Coordinates of N, CA and C in Angstrom, one line a residue:
D1 N 6.1 -9.2 4.7 CA 5.2 -8.2 4.6 C 5.2 -7.6 3.2
I2 N 4.2 -6.8 2.8 CA 4.1 -6.2 1.5 C 3.5 -4.8 1.7
T3 N 4.0 -3.8 0.9 CA 3.5 -2.5 0.9 C 3.4 -2.0 -0.5
V4 N 2.4 -1.1 -0.8 CA 2.3 -0.5 -2.1 C 2.4 1.0 -2.1
N5 N 3.1 1.5 -3.0 CA 3.3 3.0 -3.1 C 1.9 3.6 -3.2
P6 N 1.5 4.5 -2.3 CA 0.2 5.1 -2.4 C 0.0 6.0 -3.6
N7 N 1.1 6.4 -4.2 CA 1.0 7.3 -5.3 C 1.3 6.6 -6.7
D8 N 1.6 5.3 -6.6 CA 1.8 4.5 -7.8 C 1.6 3.0 -7.5
H9 N 0.4 2.5 -7.8 CA 0.0 1.2 -7.4 C 0.7 0.1 -8.1
T10 N 1.5 0.4 -9.1 CA 2.4 -0.6 -9.7 C 3.7 -0.8 -9.0
H11 N 4.0 0.1 -8.1 CA 5.2 0.1 -7.3 C 5.0 -0.7 -6.0
V12 N 5.6 -1.9 -5.9 CA 5.3 -2.8 -4.8 C 6.6 -3.1 -4.1
L13 N 6.6 -3.2 -2.8 CA 7.8 -3.7 -2.1 C 7.4 -4.8 -1.1
V14 N 8.3 -5.8 -1.0 CA 8.1 -6.9 -0.1 C 9.3 -7.1 0.8
S15 N 9.0 -7.4 2.1 CA 10.1 -7.7 3.0 C 10.0 -9.2 3.3
V16 N 11.1 -9.9 3.5 CA 11.2 -11.3 3.6 C 11.8 -11.8 4.9
G17 N 11.2 -12.8 5.5 CA 11.8 -13.4 6.7 C 12.9 -14.4 6.4
G18 N 13.4 -15.1 7.4 CA 14.4 -16.1 7.1 C 15.8 -15.6 7.3
Y19 N 16.8 -16.4 7.1 CA 18.2 -16.1 7.3 C 19.0 -16.3 6.1
E20 N 18.5 -16.0 4.9 CA 19.3 -16.1 3.7 C 19.9 -14.7 3.4
D21 N 21.2 -14.6 3.6 CA 21.8 -13.3 3.5 C 21.6 -12.6 2.2
G22 N 21.3 -11.3 2.2 CA 21.1 -10.6 1.0 C 19.7 -10.8 0.4
H23 N 18.8 -11.4 1.0 CA 17.4 -11.6 0.5 C 16.4 -11.1 1.5
K24 N 16.3 -9.8 1.7 CA 15.5 -9.2 2.7 C 14.4 -8.3 2.1
V25 N 14.7 -7.5 1.1 CA 13.7 -6.5 0.6 C 13.8 -6.5 -0.9
F26 N 12.6 -6.6 -1.6 CA 12.6 -6.6 -3.0 C 11.5 -5.6 -3.5
Q27 N 11.7 -5.0 -4.6 CA 10.7 -4.0 -5.1 C 10.4 -4.3 -6.6
S28 N 9.2 -3.9 -7.0 CA 8.8 -4.1 -8.4 C 8.1 -2.8 -8.8
F29 N 8.4 -2.4 -10.0 CA 7.7 -1.2 -10.6 C 6.7 -1.6 -11.6
D30 N 6.4 -2.9 -11.8 CA 5.4 -3.3 -12.7 C 4.4 -4.3 -12.1
A31 N 4.0 -4.0 -10.9 CA 3.0 -4.8 -10.1 C 3.4 -6.2 -10.0
G32 N 4.6 -6.5 -9.8 CA 5.1 -7.8 -9.5 C 5.6 -8.7 -10.7
E33 N 5.6 -8.1 -11.9 CA 6.1 -8.9 -13.0 C 7.6 -9.1 -12.9
N34 N 8.3 -8.1 -12.5 CA 9.8 -8.2 -12.3 C 10.1 -7.6 -11.0
W35 N 11.2 -8.2 -10.4 CA 11.6 -7.8 -9.0 C 13.1 -7.4 -9.0
E36 N 13.4 -6.4 -8.2 CA 14.7 -5.9 -7.9 C 15.1 -6.1 -6.5
N37 N 16.2 -6.7 -6.2 CA 16.7 -6.9 -4.8 C 17.3 -5.6 -4.3
I38 N 16.8 -5.0 -3.3 CA 17.3 -3.8 -2.7 C 17.7 -4.1 -1.2
S39 N 18.1 -5.3 -0.9 CA 18.5 -5.7 0.5 C 19.7 -4.9 0.9
G40 N 20.6 -4.7 0.0 CA 21.8 -4.0 0.3 C 22.6 -4.5 1.5
D41 N 22.8 -3.6 2.5 CA 23.6 -3.9 3.7 C 22.7 -4.1 4.9
L42 N 21.4 -4.5 4.7 CA 20.6 -4.9 5.8 C 21.2 -6.1 6.5
P43 N 21.1 -6.2 7.9 CA 21.6 -7.3 8.6 C 20.9 -8.6 8.2
N44 N 21.6 -9.7 8.4 CA 21.0 -11.0 8.0 C 20.1 -11.6 9.1
V45 N 19.0 -10.9 9.2 CA 17.9 -11.3 10.2 C 16.6 -11.2 9.4
P46 N 15.5 -11.8 9.9 CA 14.2 -11.7 9.2 C 13.7 -10.2 9.2
A47 N 13.1 -9.8 8.1 CA 12.6 -8.5 7.9 C 11.0 -8.7 7.8
S48 N 10.4 -8.3 8.9 CA 9.0 -8.7 9.1 C 8.0 -7.6 8.8
A49 N 8.4 -6.4 8.6 CA 7.5 -5.2 8.3 C 8.1 -4.2 7.4
I50 N 7.3 -3.6 6.5 CA 7.8 -2.6 5.6 C 6.7 -1.6 5.3
V51 N 7.1 -0.3 5.2 CA 6.1 0.7 5.0 C 6.7 1.9 4.2
F52 N 5.9 2.5 3.3 CA 6.3 3.7 2.6 C 6.0 4.9 3.5
Y53 N 6.8 6.0 3.4 CA 6.5 7.3 4.0 C 5.8 8.0 2.9
E54 N 4.5 8.2 3.0 CA 3.7 8.8 1.9 C 4.1 10.2 1.5
A55 N 4.6 11.0 2.5 CA 5.0 12.4 2.2 C 6.2 12.4 1.3
E56 N 7.0 11.4 1.3 CA 8.2 11.3 0.5 C 8.2 9.8 0.0
D57 N 7.5 9.6 -1.1 CA 7.2 8.2 -1.5 C 8.4 7.4 -2.0
N58 N 9.6 8.0 -2.0 CA 10.8 7.3 -2.3 C 11.5 6.8 -1.1
V59 N 10.9 7.1 0.1 CA 11.5 6.7 1.4 C 10.7 5.5 2.0
L60 N 11.4 4.5 2.5 CA 10.7 3.4 3.1 C 11.4 3.0 4.4
F61 N 10.6 2.4 5.3 CA 11.1 1.9 6.5 C 10.9 0.3 6.6
V62 N 11.9 -0.4 7.1 CA 11.8 -1.8 7.2 C 12.0 -2.2 8.7
G63 N 11.2 -3.0 9.2 CA 11.3 -3.6 10.6 C 11.9 -4.9 10.5
T64 N 13.0 -5.2 11.3 CA 13.7 -6.4 11.3 C 13.8 -7.0 12.7
D65 N 14.5 -8.1 12.9 CA 14.8 -8.6 14.2 C 15.9 -7.9 14.8
A66 N 16.5 -6.9 14.1 CA 17.6 -6.1 14.7 C 17.2 -4.7 14.8
G67 N 16.0 -4.3 14.7 CA 15.5 -2.9 14.8 C 14.9 -2.5 13.5
V68 N 14.8 -1.1 13.3 CA 14.2 -0.5 12.2 C 15.3 0.2 11.4
F69 N 15.1 0.1 10.0 CA 16.1 0.8 9.1 C 15.3 1.5 8.1
Y70 N 15.9 2.6 7.5 CA 15.2 3.3 6.4 C 16.2 3.5 5.3
S71 N 15.6 3.7 4.1 CA 16.4 3.9 2.9 C 15.5 4.6 1.8
Y72 N 16.1 4.7 0.6 CA 15.4 5.3 -0.5 C 15.2 4.2 -1.5
T73 N 14.1 4.3 -2.3 CA 13.8 3.2 -3.2 C 14.8 3.1 -4.4
H74 N 15.5 4.2 -4.6 CA 16.5 4.2 -5.6 C 17.9 3.8 -5.1
D75 N 18.0 3.4 -3.8 CA 19.3 3.1 -3.2 C 19.2 1.7 -2.6
I76 N 20.4 1.2 -2.3 CA 20.5 -0.1 -1.6 C 21.3 0.0 -0.3
S77 N 21.5 1.2 0.2 CA 22.2 1.4 1.5 C 21.1 1.7 2.5
W78 N 21.3 1.2 3.7 CA 20.3 1.4 4.7 C 20.9 2.1 6.0
N79 N 20.1 2.9 6.6 CA 20.5 3.6 7.8 C 19.6 3.1 9.0
E80 N 20.2 2.9 10.1 CA 19.4 2.5 11.3 C 18.6 3.6 11.9
V81 N 17.4 3.4 12.3 CA 16.6 4.3 13.1 C 17.1 4.1 14.5
G82 N 18.1 4.9 15.0 CA 18.9 4.6 16.1 C 18.3 4.6 17.5
E83 N 17.1 5.2 17.6 CA 16.4 5.2 18.9 C 15.5 4.1 19.1
I84 N 15.4 3.2 18.2 CA 14.5 2.0 18.4 C 15.3 0.8 18.8
P85 N 14.8 0.0 19.8 CA 15.6 -1.1 20.3 C 16.0 -2.1 19.3
H86 N 17.1 -2.8 19.5 CA 17.5 -3.9 18.7 C 16.6 -5.1 19.1
T87 N 15.4 -5.2 18.6 CA 14.5 -6.3 19.0 C 13.7 -6.7 17.8
F88 N 12.9 -7.7 18.0 CA 12.0 -8.3 17.0 C 10.9 -7.3 16.7
I89 N 10.9 -6.6 15.5 CA 9.9 -5.7 15.1 C 8.7 -6.4 14.4
T90 N 7.5 -6.2 14.8 CA 6.4 -6.9 14.3 C 5.5 -6.1 13.4
D91 N 5.5 -4.7 13.5 CA 4.6 -3.9 12.7 C 5.2 -2.5 12.7
L92 N 4.9 -1.8 11.6 CA 5.2 -0.4 11.4 C 4.0 0.3 10.8
E93 N 3.8 1.5 11.4 CA 2.7 2.3 10.9 C 3.1 3.8 10.9
I94 N 2.7 4.5 9.9 CA 3.0 5.9 9.8 C 1.8 6.8 10.0
Q95 N 1.8 7.7 10.9 CA 0.8 8.7 11.1 C 1.2 10.0 10.3
L96 N 0.6 10.2 9.2 CA 1.2 11.2 8.2 C 1.0 12.6 8.8
E97 N -0.1 12.9 9.3 CA -0.3 14.3 9.8 C 0.7 14.7 10.9
E98 N 0.9 13.8 11.8 CA 1.8 14.1 12.9 C 3.3 13.8 12.5
K99 N 3.5 13.2 11.4 CA 4.9 12.8 11.0 C 5.5 11.9 12.0
L100 N 4.7 10.8 12.4 CA 5.2 9.8 13.4 C 5.3 8.5 12.8
L101 N 6.3 7.8 13.2 CA 6.5 6.3 12.9 C 6.2 5.6 14.1
R102 N 5.2 4.7 14.1 CA 4.9 3.9 15.3 C 5.4 2.4 15.0
V103 N 6.1 1.9 16.0 CA 6.8 0.6 15.9 C 6.2 -0.4 16.9
G104 N 5.7 -1.5 16.4 CA 5.3 -2.6 17.3 C 6.4 -3.6 17.4
T105 N 6.6 -4.1 18.7 CA 7.7 -5.0 18.9 C 7.1 -6.3 19.6
H106 N 7.9 -7.3 19.6 CA 7.6 -8.5 20.4 C 8.2 -8.4 21.8
G107 N 7.3 -8.1 22.8 CA 7.8 -8.1 24.1 C 8.4 -6.8 24.6
R108 N 8.6 -5.8 23.8 CA 9.1 -4.6 24.2 C 8.2 -3.4 24.2
G109 N 6.9 -3.7 23.8 CA 5.9 -2.6 23.7 C 5.9 -1.9 22.4
I110 N 5.3 -0.7 22.4 CA 5.2 0.1 21.2 C 6.0 1.4 21.3
F111 N 6.7 1.7 20.3 CA 7.5 2.9 20.3 C 7.0 3.9 19.3
E112 N 7.2 5.2 19.5 CA 6.7 6.3 18.7 C 7.8 7.2 18.4
T113 N 8.1 7.4 17.1 CA 9.3 8.1 16.7 C 8.9 9.2 15.7
S114 N 9.4 10.5 15.9 CA 9.0 11.5 15.0 C 10.0 11.4 13.8
I115 N 9.4 11.7 12.6 CA 10.2 11.6 11.3 C 10.7 12.9 11.0
N116 N 12.0 13.1 10.9 CA 12.6 14.3 10.5 C 12.5 14.4 9.0
T117 N 12.1 15.5 8.4 CA 11.9 15.6 7.0 C 13.1 15.4 6.1
N118 N 14.3 15.6 6.6 CA 15.5 15.3 5.8 C 16.1 14.0 6.2
F119 N 15.5 13.3 7.1 CA 15.9 11.9 7.4 C 17.4 11.8 7.9
T120 N 17.9 12.9 8.4 CA 19.3 12.8 9.0 C 19.2 12.4 10.4
S121 N 18.1 12.5 11.1 CA 18.0 12.1 12.5 C 16.5 11.8 12.8
L122 N 16.4 10.9 13.7 CA 15.0 10.5 14.2 C 15.0 10.6 15.7
E123 N 14.0 11.1 16.3 CA 13.9 11.2 17.7 C 12.8 10.3 18.2
A124 N 13.0 9.5 19.2 CA 12.0 8.6 19.8 C 11.5 9.1 21.1
A125 N 10.2 8.7 21.3 CA 9.6 9.1 22.6 C 10.2 8.4 23.8
E126 N 10.8 7.3 23.5 CA 11.5 6.6 24.6 C 12.9 6.3 24.2
P127 N 14.0 6.7 24.9 CA 15.3 6.5 24.5 C 15.7 5.0 24.5
K128 N 16.5 4.6 23.6 CA 16.9 3.2 23.5 C 17.9 2.9 24.6
K129 N 17.7 1.7 25.2 CA 18.6 1.2 26.3 C 19.7 0.4 25.6
E130 N 20.9 0.9 25.7 CA 22.0 0.1 25.0 C 22.3 -1.2 25.8
N131 N 22.5 -2.2 25.1 CA 23.0 -3.4 25.7 C 23.7 -4.3 24.6
C132 N 24.4 -5.3 25.0 CA 25.1 -6.1 24.1 C 24.6 -7.5 24.0
I133 N 23.3 -7.7 24.4 CA 22.8 -9.1 24.5 C 22.5 -9.6 23.1
T134 N 23.1 -10.7 22.8 CA 22.8 -11.4 21.5 C 22.7 -12.9 21.8
L135 N 22.2 -13.7 20.8 CA 22.1 -15.1 20.9 C 22.9 -15.7 19.8
F136 N 23.7 -16.7 20.1 CA 24.5 -17.3 19.1 C 24.8 -18.8 19.5
P137 N 25.0 -19.7 18.5 CA 24.8 -19.4 17.0 C 23.3 -19.3 16.7
N138 N 23.0 -18.8 15.6 CA 21.6 -18.7 15.1 C 21.6 -18.8 13.6
P139 N 21.1 -19.8 13.0 CA 20.3 -20.9 13.6 C 21.0 -21.8 14.6
V140 N 20.2 -22.5 15.4 CA 20.7 -23.3 16.5 C 20.7 -24.8 16.1
K141 N 21.7 -25.5 16.5 CA 21.7 -26.9 16.2 C 21.3 -27.7 17.5
E142 N 22.1 -27.6 18.6 CA 21.8 -28.3 19.8 C 21.7 -27.3 21.0
S143 N 22.4 -26.2 21.0 CA 22.4 -25.3 22.1 C 22.7 -23.9 21.6
F144 N 22.4 -22.9 22.4 CA 22.8 -21.5 22.1 C 23.3 -20.9 23.4
T145 N 24.0 -19.8 23.2 CA 24.5 -19.0 24.4 C 24.1 -17.6 24.2
I146 N 23.7 -17.0 25.4 CA 23.4 -15.6 25.4 C 24.6 -14.8 25.8
S147 N 25.0 -13.9 25.0 CA 26.1 -13.0 25.4 C 25.7 -11.9 26.3
C148 N 26.5 -11.4 27.1 CA 26.2 -10.3 28.1 C 25.0 -10.7 29.0
F149 N 25.0 -12.0 29.4 CA 23.8 -12.5 30.2 C 23.8 -11.7 31.5
P150 N 22.6 -11.1 31.8 CA 22.4 -10.3 33.0 C 22.7 -11.1 34.3
E151 N 23.2 -10.4 35.3 CA 23.4 -11.0 36.6 C 22.1 -11.4 37.2
N152 N 22.0 -12.7 37.6 CA 20.8 -13.2 38.1 C 19.6 -13.2 37.1
G153 N 20.0 -13.2 35.8 CA 19.1 -13.1 34.8 C 18.3 -14.4 34.5
Q154 N 17.4 -14.3 33.5 CA 16.5 -15.4 33.2 C 16.2 -15.4 31.7
V155 N 16.1 -16.6 31.1 CA 15.6 -16.7 29.7 C 14.4 -17.5 29.7
I156 N 13.3 -17.0 29.0 CA 12.1 -17.7 28.8 C 12.0 -17.9 27.2
I157 N 11.8 -19.2 26.8 CA 11.6 -19.5 25.4 C 10.1 -19.6 25.1
Y158 N 9.7 -19.0 24.1 CA 8.3 -19.0 23.6 C 8.2 -19.5 22.2
S159 N 7.1 -20.2 21.9 CA 6.7 -20.5 20.5 C 6.2 -19.2 19.9
L160 N 6.1 -19.1 18.6 CA 5.6 -17.9 17.9 C 4.1 -17.7 18.3
E161 N 3.4 -18.7 18.8 CA 2.0 -18.5 19.3 C 2.0 -18.0 20.7
G162 N 3.1 -17.8 21.4 CA 3.1 -17.3 22.7 C 3.2 -18.3 23.8
K163 N 3.3 -19.6 23.5 CA 3.3 -20.6 24.5 C 4.7 -20.7 25.2
N164 N 4.7 -20.7 26.6 CA 5.9 -20.8 27.3 C 6.5 -22.2 27.2
L165 N 7.7 -22.3 26.7 CA 8.3 -23.6 26.5 C 9.4 -23.9 27.4
G166 N 9.8 -23.0 28.3 CA 10.8 -23.3 29.3 C 11.4 -22.0 29.9
V167 N 11.9 -22.1 31.1 CA 12.5 -21.0 31.8 C 13.9 -21.5 32.3
Y168 N 14.9 -20.6 32.0 CA 16.3 -21.0 32.2 C 17.0 -19.8 33.0
D169 N 17.9 -20.2 33.8 CA 18.7 -19.2 34.5 C 20.2 -19.3 34.2
T170 N 20.5 -19.9 33.1 CA 21.9 -20.0 32.7 C 22.1 -19.3 31.3
E171 N 23.3 -19.0 30.9 CA 23.5 -18.3 29.7 C 23.6 -19.3 28.5
T172 N 23.9 -20.5 28.7 CA 23.9 -21.5 27.7 C 22.7 -22.5 27.9
I173 N 21.9 -22.6 26.8 CA 20.7 -23.4 26.9 C 20.6 -24.5 25.9
D174 N 20.3 -25.7 26.4 CA 20.2 -26.9 25.5 C 18.8 -26.8 24.8
C175 N 18.9 -27.0 23.5 CA 17.6 -26.9 22.7 C 17.2 -28.2 22.1
K176 N 17.8 -29.3 22.6 CA 17.5 -30.6 22.0 C 16.1 -31.0 22.0
I177 N 15.4 -30.5 23.0 CA 13.9 -30.9 23.2 C 13.0 -30.1 22.2
L178 N 13.6 -29.1 21.6 CA 12.8 -28.3 20.7 C 12.7 -28.9 19.3
S179 N 11.6 -28.9 18.7 CA 11.4 -29.3 17.3 C 12.0 -28.3 16.4
A180 N 12.3 -28.6 15.1 CA 12.8 -27.7 14.2 C 11.7 -26.6 14.0
G181 N 12.1 -25.3 13.9 CA 11.2 -24.2 13.8 C 11.7 -22.9 14.3
T182 N 10.9 -21.9 14.5 CA 11.3 -20.6 14.9 C 10.7 -20.3 16.3
Y183 N 11.5 -19.7 17.2 CA 11.1 -19.5 18.5 C 11.6 -18.1 19.0
I184 N 11.1 -17.7 20.1 CA 11.5 -16.4 20.7 C 12.1 -16.7 22.0
A185 N 13.3 -16.0 22.3 CA 14.0 -16.1 23.6 C 13.9 -14.7 24.2
N186 N 13.2 -14.6 25.3 CA 13.1 -13.3 26.0 C 14.2 -13.4 27.2
V187 N 15.0 -12.4 27.2 CA 16.1 -12.3 28.3 C 15.7 -11.2 29.3
Y188 N 15.6 -11.6 30.6 CA 15.2 -10.7 31.6 C 16.4 -10.5 32.6
D189 N 16.4 -9.3 33.2 CA 17.5 -9.0 34.2 C 17.0 -9.6 35.5
G190 N 17.9 -9.4 36.6 CA 17.6 -10.0 37.9 C 16.4 -9.4 38.6
K191 N 15.8 -8.3 38.1 CA 14.6 -7.8 38.6 C 13.3 -8.1 37.8
G192 N 13.5 -9.0 36.8 CA 12.4 -9.4 36.0 C 12.0 -8.4 34.9
N193 N 12.9 -7.5 34.6 CA 12.7 -6.5 33.5 C 13.2 -7.2 32.2
L194 N 12.4 -7.0 31.1 CA 12.8 -7.6 29.8 C 13.9 -6.8 29.2
E195 N 15.1 -7.4 29.0 CA 16.2 -6.8 28.4 C 16.3 -6.9 26.9
E196 N 15.9 -8.1 26.4 CA 16.0 -8.3 24.9 C 15.1 -9.4 24.6
S197 N 14.5 -9.3 23.3 CA 13.7 -10.3 22.8 C 14.3 -10.7 21.4
I198 N 14.7 -12.0 21.3 CA 15.4 -12.5 20.2 C 14.7 -13.6 19.5
R199 N 14.5 -13.6 18.2 CA 14.0 -14.7 17.5 C 15.1 -15.6 17.0
F200 N 14.9 -16.9 17.1 CA 16.0 -17.8 16.7 C 15.3 -19.0 16.0
V201 N 16.1 -19.7 15.2 CA 15.7 -20.9 14.4 C 16.4 -22.1 15.0
R202 N 15.6 -23.1 15.3 CA 16.1 -24.4 15.6 C 16.2 -25.3 14.4
E203 N 17.4 -25.7 14.0 CA 17.5 -26.5 12.8 C 17.0 -27.9 13.0
S204 N 16.8 -28.6 11.9 CA 16.3 -30.0 11.9 C 17.4 -30.8 12.6
K205 N 16.9 -31.8 13.3 CA 17.8 -32.7 14.0 C 18.5 -33.6 13.0

């Protein structure tokens, strides 16, 4: 994703997908001639969305596969927006008049968070449901395992285009039939409620 400082069109920021550690967010103060890496301590997951907070143009938000983080353009340390789920973030939008950050996710719906002017805390309209569900290893060679797999749970694997590629009721899933590429694993509890949506990479065979 790319965003431009509304008060300085030569100030550009880019968020990057993929799993190359330390290569998530870059900024330029000369319209892209030179770039500075400000990835800092962001987690090593794809960063798919980025946006400036126009009221404080040195503040930016980044949406990743591990949730939403905010920082200052002069800093490389990141703070988690703690009330947003640890899930695949697809879009970020700021409603300036209401001081709201709206967050689009893959499979978890849309969240709305009020922006505190001093950025010491953020309150979400929907509280985050804590869980420990993760997928490992990622990238995947032949199989992956879901940690904290729900009792009577289910995993559905989707392509990025939304095609259902398989339904599984075990915590360890064989991926040999998948071609190299990026996929989504949705983890459901025993009642069919979505617990976590995780993007993973299937490595070349």
